[in-house]
mmCIF file of C-alpha atoms in Angstrom:
data_model
loop_
_atom_site.group_PDB
_atom_site.id
_atom_site.type_symbol
_atom_site.label_atom_id
_atom_site.label_comp_id
_atom_site.label_asym_id
_atom_site.label_seq_id
_atom_site.Cartn_x
_atom_site.Cartn_y
_atom_site.Cartn_z
ATOM 1 C CA MET A 259 47.821 97.398 7.652
ATOM 2 C CA ALA A 260 49.805 95.470 5.109
ATOM 3 C CA PRO A 261 47.707 94.631 2.023
ATOM 4 C CA LEU A 262 48.742 90.976 2.175
ATOM 5 C CA LEU A 263 47.350 90.596 5.706
ATOM 6 C CA LEU A 264 43.844 91.770 4.764
ATOM 7 C CA PRO A 265 42.725 88.582 2.938
ATOM 8 C CA VAL A 266 44.085 86.462 5.789
ATOM 9 C CA LEU A 267 42.193 88.479 8.404
ATOM 10 C CA LEU A 268 38.992 88.426 6.359
ATOM 11 C CA HIS A 269 39.262 84.657 5.990
ATOM 12 C CA ALA A 270 39.820 84.252 9.730
ATOM 13 C CA LEU A 271 36.854 86.531 10.471
ATOM 14 C CA LEU A 272 34.648 84.511 8.135
ATOM 15 C CA LEU A 273 35.603 81.262 9.859
ATOM 16 C CA LEU A 274 34.864 82.837 13.236
ATOM 17 C CA LEU A 275 31.435 84.025 12.113
ATOM 18 C CA LEU A 276 30.611 80.588 10.712
ATOM 19 C CA ALA A 277 31.667 78.938 13.953
ATOM 20 C CA VAL A 278 29.532 81.302 16.023
ATOM 21 C CA ALA A 279 26.543 80.865 13.735
ATOM 22 C CA ASP A 280 26.909 77.100 13.871
ATOM 23 C CA ALA A 281 26.946 77.160 17.668
ATOM 24 C CA LEU A 282 23.746 79.137 17.967
ATOM 25 C CA PRO A 283 20.359 77.423 18.088
ATOM 26 C CA PRO A 284 18.204 77.754 14.971
ATOM 27 C CA SER A 285 16.034 80.806 14.455
ATOM 28 C CA CYS A 286 12.962 78.857 15.505
ATOM 29 C CA SER A 287 11.841 77.806 18.943
ATOM 30 C CA GLU A 288 9.215 75.511 20.390
ATOM 31 C CA SER A 289 8.237 78.417 22.634
ATOM 32 C CA GLU A 290 7.072 80.285 19.522
ATOM 33 C CA VAL A 291 3.533 79.086 18.832
ATOM 34 C CA VAL A 292 2.647 79.153 15.144
ATOM 35 C CA THR A 293 -0.966 78.488 14.250
ATOM 36 C CA CYS A 294 -2.858 77.951 11.023
ATOM 37 C CA ALA A 295 -6.543 77.112 10.695
ATOM 38 C CA GLY A 296 -6.672 76.882 14.483
ATOM 39 C CA LEU A 297 -3.944 74.196 14.613
ATOM 40 C CA VAL A 298 -0.599 74.569 16.370
ATOM 41 C CA VAL A 299 2.351 73.885 14.070
ATOM 42 C CA ARG A 300 5.651 73.021 15.738
ATOM 43 C CA TYR A 301 8.559 70.609 15.531
ATOM 44 C CA PRO A 302 8.824 68.151 13.818
ATOM 45 C CA PHE A 303 6.392 69.907 11.457
ATOM 46 C CA ARG A 304 7.126 73.325 10.041
ATOM 47 C CA LEU A 305 5.431 75.811 7.771
ATOM 48 C CA ASP A 306 7.051 76.129 4.368
ATOM 49 C CA SER A 307 7.789 79.763 5.233
ATOM 50 C CA SER A 308 10.041 78.714 8.153
ATOM 51 C CA ALA A 309 13.728 77.861 8.036
ATOM 52 C CA SER A 310 14.487 74.372 6.722
ATOM 53 C CA HIS A 311 16.076 73.261 10.005
ATOM 54 C CA CYS A 312 12.870 73.947 11.961
ATOM 55 C CA GLY A 313 11.344 70.584 11.066
ATOM 56 C CA TYR A 314 11.764 67.264 9.315
ATOM 57 C CA PRO A 315 12.175 67.108 5.550
ATOM 58 C CA GLY A 316 8.893 65.775 4.200
ATOM 59 C CA LEU A 317 6.865 67.221 7.077
ATOM 60 C CA ASP A 318 6.538 70.676 5.553
ATOM 61 C CA LEU A 319 3.059 72.172 5.882
ATOM 62 C CA VAL A 320 1.474 74.910 3.798
ATOM 63 C CA CYS A 321 -0.868 77.461 5.361
ATOM 64 C CA GLU A 322 -3.416 78.668 2.803
ATOM 65 C CA ASP A 323 -5.006 82.017 3.739
ATOM 66 C CA ASN A 324 -4.710 80.998 7.410
ATOM 67 C CA ALA A 325 -7.847 78.906 6.821
ATOM 68 C CA THR A 326 -6.515 75.573 5.541
ATOM 69 C CA LEU A 327 -3.430 73.621 6.604
ATOM 70 C CA ILE A 328 -2.072 71.414 3.828
ATOM 71 C CA LEU A 329 0.351 68.472 3.968
ATOM 72 C CA PRO A 330 1.839 67.915 0.488
ATOM 73 C CA VAL A 331 2.594 64.251 -0.272
ATOM 74 C CA LYS A 332 4.216 63.604 -3.650
ATOM 75 C CA SER A 333 2.833 66.911 -4.964
ATOM 76 C CA HIS A 334 -0.728 66.035 -3.917
ATOM 77 C CA ARG A 335 -2.602 68.079 -1.314
ATOM 78 C CA TYR A 336 -3.915 66.584 1.920
ATOM 79 C CA ARG A 337 -5.864 68.747 4.330
ATOM 80 C CA VAL A 338 -4.712 68.565 7.964
ATOM 81 C CA PHE A 339 -7.370 68.921 10.617
ATOM 82 C CA ARG A 340 -5.787 67.320 13.689
ATOM 83 C CA ILE A 341 -2.223 66.900 14.989
ATOM 84 C CA ASP A 342 -1.596 64.955 18.191
ATOM 85 C CA TYR A 343 1.948 65.719 19.342
ATOM 86 C CA THR A 344 1.652 63.231 22.215
ATOM 87 C CA ALA A 345 0.480 60.243 20.177
ATOM 88 C CA HIS A 346 2.596 61.346 17.168
ATOM 89 C CA THR A 347 -0.360 61.159 14.788
ATOM 90 C CA VAL A 348 -1.894 63.484 12.240
ATOM 91 C CA VAL A 349 -5.357 63.147 10.687
ATOM 92 C CA VAL A 350 -5.629 64.290 7.074
ATOM 93 C CA SER A 351 -8.075 64.028 4.201
ATOM 94 C CA ASP A 352 -7.591 64.144 0.454
ATOM 95 C CA ALA A 353 -8.195 67.754 -0.576
ATOM 96 C CA ASP A 354 -10.103 66.438 -3.603
ATOM 97 C CA ALA A 355 -12.767 65.162 -1.196
ATOM 98 C CA ASP A 356 -13.522 68.746 -0.158
ATOM 99 C CA GLU A 357 -13.738 69.866 -3.768
ATOM 100 C CA TYR A 358 -16.341 67.207 -4.528
ATOM 101 C CA ALA A 359 -18.226 67.394 -1.227
ATOM 102 C CA VAL A 360 -21.453 67.715 -3.218
ATOM 103 C CA GLY A 361 -21.924 65.323 -6.121
ATOM 104 C CA CYS A 362 -19.491 62.673 -7.258
ATOM 105 C CA PRO A 363 -16.705 61.894 -4.726
ATOM 106 C CA ARG A 364 -14.000 61.998 -7.401
ATOM 107 C CA LEU A 365 -10.475 61.168 -6.285
ATOM 108 C CA ARG A 366 -7.514 61.529 -8.627
ATOM 109 C CA VAL A 367 -4.573 59.735 -7.022
ATOM 110 C CA ASN A 368 -3.708 56.794 -4.810
ATOM 111 C CA LEU A 369 -1.786 57.575 -1.652
ATOM 112 C CA THR A 370 1.715 56.158 -2.076
ATOM 113 C CA ILE A 371 4.013 55.988 0.948
ATOM 114 C CA ASP A 372 7.526 54.567 0.867
ATOM 115 C CA THR A 373 7.511 52.517 4.068
ATOM 116 C CA ALA A 374 11.307 52.269 4.027
ATOM 117 C CA SER A 375 12.155 55.970 3.926
ATOM 118 C CA SER A 376 9.075 58.024 4.800
ATOM 119 C CA TRP A 377 8.501 59.539 8.244
ATOM 120 C CA LEU A 378 4.766 59.071 7.619
ATOM 121 C CA GLN A 379 3.002 55.722 7.893
ATOM 122 C CA LEU A 380 -0.613 54.595 7.914
ATOM 123 C CA THR A 381 -1.878 53.338 11.274
ATOM 124 C CA GLN A 382 -3.990 50.400 12.402
ATOM 125 C CA SER A 383 -6.943 52.792 12.677
ATOM 126 C CA ASP A 384 -7.112 52.988 8.887
ATOM 127 C CA SER A 385 -9.051 50.911 6.399
ATOM 128 C CA ASN A 386 -9.627 51.177 2.641
ATOM 129 C CA VAL A 387 -12.408 51.944 0.192
ATOM 130 C CA THR A 388 -11.888 51.279 -3.522
ATOM 131 C CA PHE A 389 -13.510 53.558 -6.107
ATOM 132 C CA PHE A 390 -14.140 52.470 -9.714
ATOM 133 C CA TYR A 391 -14.735 55.333 -12.112
ATOM 134 C CA ASN A 392 -16.442 55.254 -15.515
ATOM 135 C CA CYS A 393 -16.879 51.508 -15.928
ATOM 136 C CA LYS A 394 -18.420 50.256 -19.169
ATOM 137 C CA LYS A 395 -19.685 47.063 -17.531
ATOM 138 C CA ASN A 396 -21.774 46.742 -14.388
ATOM 139 C CA ILE A 397 -19.923 45.421 -11.347
ATOM 140 C CA SER A 398 -21.695 42.387 -9.944
ATOM 141 C CA TRP A 399 -20.196 42.226 -6.440
ATOM 142 C CA SER A 400 -22.874 42.425 -3.767
ATOM 143 C CA SER A 401 -20.823 44.855 -1.684
ATOM 144 C CA ALA A 402 -20.259 47.300 -4.573
ATOM 145 C CA VAL A 403 -22.319 50.499 -4.278
ATOM 146 C CA GLU A 404 -23.169 52.466 -7.404
ATOM 147 C CA LEU A 405 -22.250 56.159 -7.213
ATOM 148 C CA ILE A 406 -25.325 57.665 -8.823
ATOM 149 C CA GLY A 407 -23.888 61.162 -9.040
ATOM 150 C CA CYS A 408 -20.884 59.944 -11.024
ATOM 151 C CA ARG A 409 -22.725 58.644 -14.097
ATOM 152 C CA GLN A 410 -21.172 59.985 -17.271
ATOM 153 C CA ASP A 411 -21.767 59.140 -20.947
ATOM 154 C CA GLY A 412 -23.496 55.886 -20.075
ATOM 155 C CA LYS A 413 -20.633 54.785 -17.837
ATOM 156 C CA THR A 414 -21.094 53.856 -14.180
ATOM 157 C CA SER A 415 -18.915 54.387 -11.107
ATOM 158 C CA TYR A 416 -18.841 52.315 -7.930
ATOM 159 C CA ALA A 417 -17.464 52.238 -4.412
ATOM 160 C CA LEU A 418 -16.297 48.998 -2.843
ATOM 161 C CA PRO A 419 -16.082 49.308 0.959
ATOM 162 C CA ASP A 420 -14.339 45.935 1.245
ATOM 163 C CA GLY A 421 -11.015 47.458 0.193
ATOM 164 C CA TRP A 422 -8.478 46.128 -2.264
ATOM 165 C CA ILE A 423 -8.939 44.778 -5.779
ATOM 166 C CA THR A 424 -6.491 43.535 -8.394
ATOM 167 C CA GLY A 425 -5.758 45.327 -11.637
ATOM 168 C CA ALA A 426 -7.057 42.327 -13.596
ATOM 169 C CA GLU A 427 -10.443 42.578 -11.884
ATOM 170 C CA ALA A 428 -10.660 46.294 -12.637
ATOM 171 C CA TYR A 429 -9.755 45.637 -16.261
ATOM 172 C CA GLU A 430 -12.535 43.047 -16.499
ATOM 173 C CA TYR A 431 -15.156 45.759 -15.975
ATOM 174 C CA GLU A 432 -13.398 48.193 -18.304
ATOM 175 C CA CYS A 433 -13.110 50.956 -15.719
ATOM 176 C CA GLU A 434 -11.167 54.064 -16.692
ATOM 177 C CA GLU A 435 -9.637 54.523 -13.264
ATOM 178 C CA VAL A 436 -9.412 52.752 -9.905
ATOM 179 C CA VAL A 437 -8.438 54.658 -6.748
ATOM 180 C CA VAL A 438 -7.861 53.041 -3.347
ATOM 181 C CA ALA A 439 -8.554 55.569 -0.596
ATOM 182 C CA PRO A 440 -7.523 55.147 3.057
ATOM 183 C CA VAL A 441 -10.262 56.042 5.549
ATOM 184 C CA LEU A 442 -10.738 55.691 9.278
ATOM 185 C CA GLY A 443 -11.973 52.174 9.998
ATOM 186 C CA ALA A 444 -14.364 53.345 12.717
ATOM 187 C CA HIS A 445 -16.002 55.773 10.291
ATOM 188 C CA LYS A 446 -16.339 53.067 7.646
ATOM 189 C CA LYS A 447 -18.153 50.771 10.058
ATOM 190 C CA VAL A 448 -20.695 53.504 10.762
ATOM 191 C CA ILE A 449 -21.183 54.243 7.056
ATOM 192 C CA ALA A 450 -21.460 50.581 6.043
ATOM 193 C CA GLY A 451 -24.026 49.861 8.758
ATOM 194 C CA ALA A 452 -25.109 46.476 10.080
ATOM 195 C CA PRO A 453 -25.310 43.405 7.817
ATOM 196 C CA GLY A 454 -28.525 43.465 5.823
ATOM 197 C CA SER A 455 -28.976 47.225 6.136
ATOM 198 C CA PRO A 456 -29.549 49.396 3.033
ATOM 199 C CA PRO A 457 -26.344 50.254 1.120
ATOM 200 C CA PRO A 458 -24.794 53.628 1.902
ATOM 201 C CA GLY A 459 -25.590 56.503 -0.426
ATOM 202 C CA ILE A 460 -23.213 58.680 -2.393
ATOM 203 C CA GLY A 461 -23.331 61.349 0.305
ATOM 204 C CA SER A 462 -22.139 58.809 2.852
ATOM 205 C CA PHE A 463 -18.961 58.110 0.879
ATOM 206 C CA ALA A 464 -18.264 61.822 0.468
ATOM 207 C CA GLU A 465 -18.631 62.214 4.230
ATOM 208 C CA LEU A 466 -16.389 59.196 4.802
ATOM 209 C CA LEU A 467 -13.627 60.693 2.648
ATOM 210 C CA GLN A 468 -13.927 64.062 4.360
ATOM 211 C CA GLY A 469 -13.468 62.302 7.709
ATOM 212 C CA GLY A 470 -9.956 61.521 6.558
ATOM 213 C CA PHE A 471 -7.465 58.948 7.776
ATOM 214 C CA GLU A 472 -4.664 58.769 10.307
ATOM 215 C CA LEU A 473 -0.915 58.903 9.771
ATOM 216 C CA ASN A 474 1.790 58.207 12.308
ATOM 217 C CA TYR A 475 4.974 60.257 12.138
ATOM 218 C CA ASP A 476 8.382 59.180 13.426
ATOM 219 C CA THR A 477 9.769 61.865 15.707
ATOM 220 C CA HIS A 478 12.970 60.293 17.022
ATOM 221 C CA SER A 479 11.292 61.113 20.325
ATOM 222 C CA GLN A 480 13.900 59.417 22.519
ATOM 223 C CA LEU A 481 16.638 61.547 20.975
ATOM 224 C CA CYS A 482 14.526 64.673 21.300
ATOM 225 C CA ASP A 483 13.611 63.954 24.923
ATOM 226 C CA GLY A 484 17.247 63.412 25.858
ATOM 227 C CA CYS A 485 18.277 66.594 24.073
ATOM 228 C CA GLU A 486 15.625 68.723 25.748
ATOM 229 C CA ARG A 487 16.329 67.294 29.204
ATOM 230 C CA SER A 488 19.952 68.334 28.793
ATOM 231 C CA GLY A 489 18.901 71.914 28.026
ATOM 232 C CA GLY A 490 19.111 71.705 24.243
ATOM 233 C CA TRP A 491 16.712 72.220 21.377
ATOM 234 C CA CYS A 492 15.883 69.536 18.818
ATOM 235 C CA GLY A 493 16.621 70.271 15.198
ATOM 236 C CA TYR A 494 18.183 69.073 11.966
ATOM 237 C CA ARG A 495 21.233 70.137 10.020
ATOM 238 C CA HIS A 496 22.257 69.415 6.461
ATOM 239 C CA ASN A 497 24.972 66.798 6.104
ATOM 240 C CA GLN A 498 27.579 68.336 3.821
ATOM 241 C CA THR A 499 28.953 64.899 2.904
ATOM 242 C CA ASN A 500 25.880 63.048 1.670
ATOM 243 C CA GLY A 501 23.414 65.924 1.351
ATOM 244 C CA GLY A 502 20.996 64.403 3.868
ATOM 245 C CA MET A 503 19.704 65.692 7.177
ATOM 246 C CA ASN A 504 21.210 64.763 10.560
ATOM 247 C CA PHE A 505 19.440 64.987 13.898
ATOM 248 C CA THR A 506 21.136 67.716 15.946
ATOM 249 C CA CYS A 507 20.827 68.879 19.531
ATOM 250 C CA PHE A 508 21.476 72.629 19.579
ATOM 251 C CA CYS A 509 23.145 73.660 22.837
ATOM 252 C CA ASP A 510 24.494 76.872 24.325
ATOM 253 C CA GLY A 511 28.020 75.664 23.637
ATOM 254 C CA GLY A 512 27.331 74.496 20.096
ATOM 255 C CA PRO A 513 25.554 71.671 18.264
ATOM 256 C CA ALA A 514 25.766 68.093 19.544
ATOM 257 C CA THR A 515 24.809 64.785 17.986
ATOM 258 C CA ALA A 516 22.397 63.712 20.734
ATOM 259 C CA ARG A 517 22.488 65.861 23.877
ATOM 260 C CA CYS A 518 24.271 68.747 25.514
ATOM 261 C CA ASP A 519 27.157 68.196 27.903
ATOM 262 C CA PHE A 520 25.698 68.274 31.388
ATOM 263 C CA SER A 521 27.361 70.984 33.477
ATOM 264 C CA PRO A 522 27.151 71.860 37.179
ATOM 265 C CA SER A 523 25.475 75.159 36.280
ATOM 266 C CA ARG A 524 22.790 73.286 34.339
ATOM 267 C CA LEU A 525 22.166 70.987 37.312
ATOM 268 C CA ALA A 526 21.905 73.971 39.631
ATOM 269 C CA GLN A 527 19.347 75.527 37.299
ATOM 270 C CA LEU A 528 17.335 72.286 37.228
ATOM 271 C CA MET A 529 17.287 72.182 41.002
ATOM 272 C CA ARG A 530 16.216 75.818 41.240
ATOM 273 C CA ASP A 531 13.478 75.270 38.675
ATOM 274 C CA GLY A 532 12.289 72.169 40.483
ATOM 275 C CA LEU A 533 12.258 73.977 43.817
ATOM 276 C CA ASP A 534 10.361 76.973 42.443
ATOM 277 C CA THR A 535 7.802 74.874 40.556
ATOM 278 C CA ASN A 536 7.047 72.274 43.189
ATOM 279 C CA THR A 537 6.941 74.499 46.234
ATOM 280 C CA ARG A 538 4.305 76.616 44.495
ATOM 281 C CA HIS A 539 2.173 73.472 44.356
ATOM 282 C CA GLY A 540 2.855 72.562 47.974
ATOM 283 C CA SER A 541 5.065 69.554 47.261
ATOM 284 C CA HIS A 542 8.723 68.695 47.560
ATOM 285 C CA PRO A 543 10.855 69.212 44.454
ATOM 286 C CA PHE A 544 11.806 66.008 42.684
ATOM 287 C CA ILE A 545 14.887 66.034 40.448
ATOM 288 C CA ILE A 546 15.463 63.077 38.106
ATOM 289 C CA LEU A 547 19.066 62.517 37.068
ATOM 290 C CA ASP A 548 20.532 59.971 34.733
ATOM 291 C CA LYS A 549 23.828 58.219 35.440
ATOM 292 C CA LYS A 550 25.966 60.915 33.820
ATOM 293 C CA GLU A 551 24.124 63.733 35.599
ATOM 294 C CA TRP A 552 24.466 61.921 38.927
ATOM 295 C CA SER A 553 28.240 61.731 38.449
ATOM 296 C CA VAL A 554 28.397 65.462 37.732
ATOM 297 C CA TRP A 555 26.344 66.264 40.828
ATOM 298 C CA LYS A 556 28.540 64.133 43.083
ATOM 299 C CA SER A 557 31.656 65.916 41.823
ATOM 300 C CA THR A 558 30.335 69.385 42.675
ATOM 301 C CA GLU A 559 29.640 71.315 45.820
ATOM 302 C CA ILE A 560 25.990 71.849 44.910
ATOM 303 C CA VAL A 561 23.857 71.118 47.949
ATOM 304 C CA PRO A 562 20.191 70.343 47.305
ATOM 305 C CA SER A 563 17.659 72.290 49.309
ATOM 306 C CA ARG A 564 15.969 70.589 52.215
ATOM 307 C CA GLY A 565 13.213 68.322 50.981
ATOM 308 C CA THR A 566 14.660 67.993 47.495
ATOM 309 C CA LEU A 567 14.586 64.397 46.296
ATOM 310 C CA LEU A 568 17.209 63.087 43.910
ATOM 311 C CA ARG A 569 16.604 59.916 41.934
ATOM 312 C CA LEU A 570 19.071 58.137 39.687
ATOM 313 C CA ASP A 571 17.415 56.820 36.542
ATOM 314 C CA GLN A 572 18.521 53.310 35.672
ATOM 315 C CA PRO A 573 19.962 53.123 32.148
ATOM 316 C CA LYS A 574 17.773 51.328 29.639
ATOM 317 C CA ALA A 575 18.895 47.917 28.481
#
């Protein structure tokens, strides 16, 4: 082989390998169940040990000794103890609340979420409790509860179940720190009790914080549903132009922006799957096609089995 041809062939081989690798689905699959602390972790979440395209940026989870699942938010640790993949919600608690389960419920940071760019948002199920730490002056509000276990050097700490307070008000009582903590509203109602009832104790606030709060995560579910129905797998790829992440539908024939091209072979497989699944349950198979899939079916010689029902989905407005 001529020496000059070798670099050309190597370059061509490299391009071929890159093209093949780009066409393949990621090395992670929703069929692979990953668990930590008894919780299933799958798309759009991913463990930090998984490939970066296996989940959304910002939804990386950390599994600590297979006993605690952590969601890092701005370098702070939040313990995950429930993920609802149907409702697209996750319930978390400030990891500091576990550390101070006995004694003073000492929180260090306010939860800060950029509503414009974050995939995580607080839900309507949440409420707030404001904590005042190491105040030189006594707080006179009737709803403020003194945290007995937090007394330090003659300074007093309080919890205000009513929620928000201005910085000027906090400064008035010469408090060293004020932390606003999201909590589940239903839990707060139980802790606060009926009007006129005794104020909650310090243990009640620790329990309230450990009960956590709810976050909603944006899953681009319509895109994902369309991708999966076309036989693809939902994922993300790095955008080489702006450095961001683009939603990608990984298909047998290569990546697509939203869904895989619907082929006659894919339709035949859908019909076979529908026939096998439904006849086992004693019912007729029911195949749902969108407008594009219906056009493909009409242009083929695929004949549905007797009893198979085909329905054309109306496109959404």
